[in-house]
């Protein structure tokens, strides 16, 4: 009698495991406990739990949490083979890093999530890095901070800084070049409009360029190795506004017109400065670095001013 | 018996009582003079009116209103010299007098002294508007302070005749017409008239003060006839001054000229003195600045439209108004100069473009008459002042610092990180530039604490730019710069005084030799007394002095813009 029972149990367990695996294959997104129960109503909860635990420990099943409850998913055999030879702790750390997605996770955060001591974490991270499973990416915000993410994941913009940073260095020459190119484009458009000698309204409207047009022009110029989005171009155009060379208006555009965002479009136009450099800066005193120290009868005074002497002889 | 002493009374060493401690400038209700302004005024007074006037003037500037005796006593100058310098100052409208508690008190207006810097600009403007006659009229009136019309006309006619060819002379009527045009457009105005001294003047004398033995005339500025030309009978032509063949001949001619003057009939405008209306000139300069700004921002036609609008509101708008009177599009169309014949719909387009422009030079206030438009004067001045500030930052610190400056002007308050992101400047450089601007006091730091204990790690630090205090600071810089330039010019002239005197002597000798018909050999001998390097030095000196002079005028343009902006903000408060 006892034999039969045991035999039944073991076959049952293997059967249950196989059945569960088949169910997982049927539903690649994962199955809940409820699904298993529905499929095998004769199996009680304890047996089910045992089977699931066995599969988890062998590493053939993945445990996920969703808002419905716990989900079981068949683990990819490839990744399963990668993890062969790693122990549970490493698997745990790997899981945490995978969950962080493309933003990466800091080593201190890994420690909090896994409750492992720091030395252990460091050993595991080194191990994983040597196996080429994870990589460390330096964050652009804090240059000493390193975030870890899976090896084949592209780091997110907020970490690398987007198109303007290459290897954590702000590319100022690149920005300058883009700046000048955009300005030249807008300026030539404005000049063409002015020379066309049409009615003033038409002249002004034709001197405007939408941000989409500028973006297309820059893309076609091909000076950028990195793919630039329209928002990037808009930040460049904003710097031109702060240089006082360009002005912007927003007009309402129909949804669906090229380049419109949320029903409006930004238009940019090259402008001239409204005054010439002011009189004060045409004198040496206007630009003098020691202006506040200068007074008659002192070490630095108008009578013996070197800058004035140079300027007068010019 | 001792009189009871009121609180706050102090006794001086001499035993005299002063009833109140001396109040400072600001407390007496006037504008405080900064050290730079006082220095500049002193230099200007010295250059134009001499040392004694400078001493009296600077003393008056530093202390608010003083009586004659106080001035004489404190500056240590004899009374008659003080009287003469006060005469000079009053004649030129720099000093006013009021009947105060201790007698007649004189008070010098710093603003009026600084106007002296702008005289070349006034004269040049008169020349562009009304030709040579206008230029000389304004120059004469500026030099003399107050002048009667007949005197001005005669002097100007003589001067113009001097420059004309032999045999022709300037007719008085031309000069009179120039003068009347200047008065019609309000560039010249009558001086303040004397109101008949009433018993009110006597009543103001308090019991304690010594009895007022003189009747102090009170002047009024609101004159109904301010711009009315007097009826004068002035006929004749300018007299050419005889070239002095002999020195004695010159003296005789002088005597003859004097007799001539006595013999001319009184021209009927005695007592009616004219002065230059500075406010009107300033209005003109302001209009010019606005028109040129519109021209460079948009195009020529738009600037012509704005110029027309400003011309139409010249006499209807007060100088400190924020907007001109509303003008309808019909009126503007009719008033456009005939050289700009644009169609009516095109005018409407230009006007709507001007209204839409972000600089907001022109605004629309209504729709009647084809649209009512005003010129936003205060906004235009603010824009011009802002452009001046940006230009100073750009020239002094570079275009990237200027980018940060403009960014802060636009966005008002920004954190360090946000400045870097918006301006697209690497963090280290942006930090350095911000700190440089901060130490030059062009940007300010605003702390916003998150916790009551103001811990630095838990506080927001925001960078900001306040245009008005920055404009004031730059204005003081301008005053100091002009004073420096004048100092340098005087220094250069003093250094080369010996050389200048020598060259003047040589020129006098040459002139007399030429007049007496010497041969060329003698002339060249005299010319060679100035060696070549000396000639070079003289040339360099002349070049330096001209450069310094012209740069004074350029800085004055900046001063004008900043002063107009600051006074426009004061009047709206």
GROMACS .gro file of C-alpha atoms in nm, chain B residues 44 48-49 92-94 111-127 135 138-145 276 278 281-282 285 553 556:
model
   39
  358UNK     CA    1   3.271  12.039  -1.635
  362UNK     CA    2   3.365  12.589  -1.900
  363UNK     CA    3   3.350  12.855  -1.634
  406UNK     CA    4   2.317  12.967  -1.738
  407UNK     CA    5   2.023  12.829  -1.552
  408UNK     CA    6   2.231  12.594  -1.338
  425UNK     CA    7   2.134  11.735  -1.359
  426UNK     CA    8   2.164  12.072  -1.532
  427UNK     CA    9   2.541  12.074  -1.500
  428UNK     CA   10   2.561  11.732  -1.662
  429UNK     CA   11   2.369  11.872  -1.957
  430UNK     CA   12   2.682  12.065  -2.052
  431UNK     CA   13   2.821  11.735  -2.175
  432UNK     CA   14   2.544  11.717  -2.429
  433UNK     CA   15   2.585  12.061  -2.584
  434UNK     CA   16   2.758  11.933  -2.899
  435UNK     CA   17   2.468  11.698  -2.961
  436UNK     CA   18   2.212  11.978  -2.928
  437UNK     CA   19   2.404  12.195  -3.170
  438UNK     CA   20   2.440  11.914  -3.419
  439UNK     CA   21   2.068  11.835  -3.401
  440UNK     CA   22   1.981  12.199  -3.464
  441UNK     CA   23   2.213  12.193  -3.762
  449UNK     CA   24   2.307  12.566  -3.549
  452UNK     CA   25   2.149  12.728  -3.059
  453UNK     CA   26   2.522  12.755  -3.006
  454UNK     CA   27   2.499  13.121  -2.911
  455UNK     CA   28   2.209  13.067  -2.674
  456UNK     CA   29   2.387  12.771  -2.512
  457UNK     CA   30   2.702  12.971  -2.463
  458UNK     CA   31   2.531  13.269  -2.313
  459UNK     CA   32   2.257  13.097  -2.116
  590UNK     CA   33   1.718  12.632  -2.489
  592UNK     CA   34   1.634  12.084  -2.307
  595UNK     CA   35   1.571  11.818  -2.739
  596UNK     CA   36   1.563  11.510  -2.520
  599UNK     CA   37   1.673  11.227  -2.915
  867UNK     CA   38   3.011  11.222  -2.683
  870UNK     CA   39   2.699  11.057  -2.345
   0.00000   0.00000   0.00000
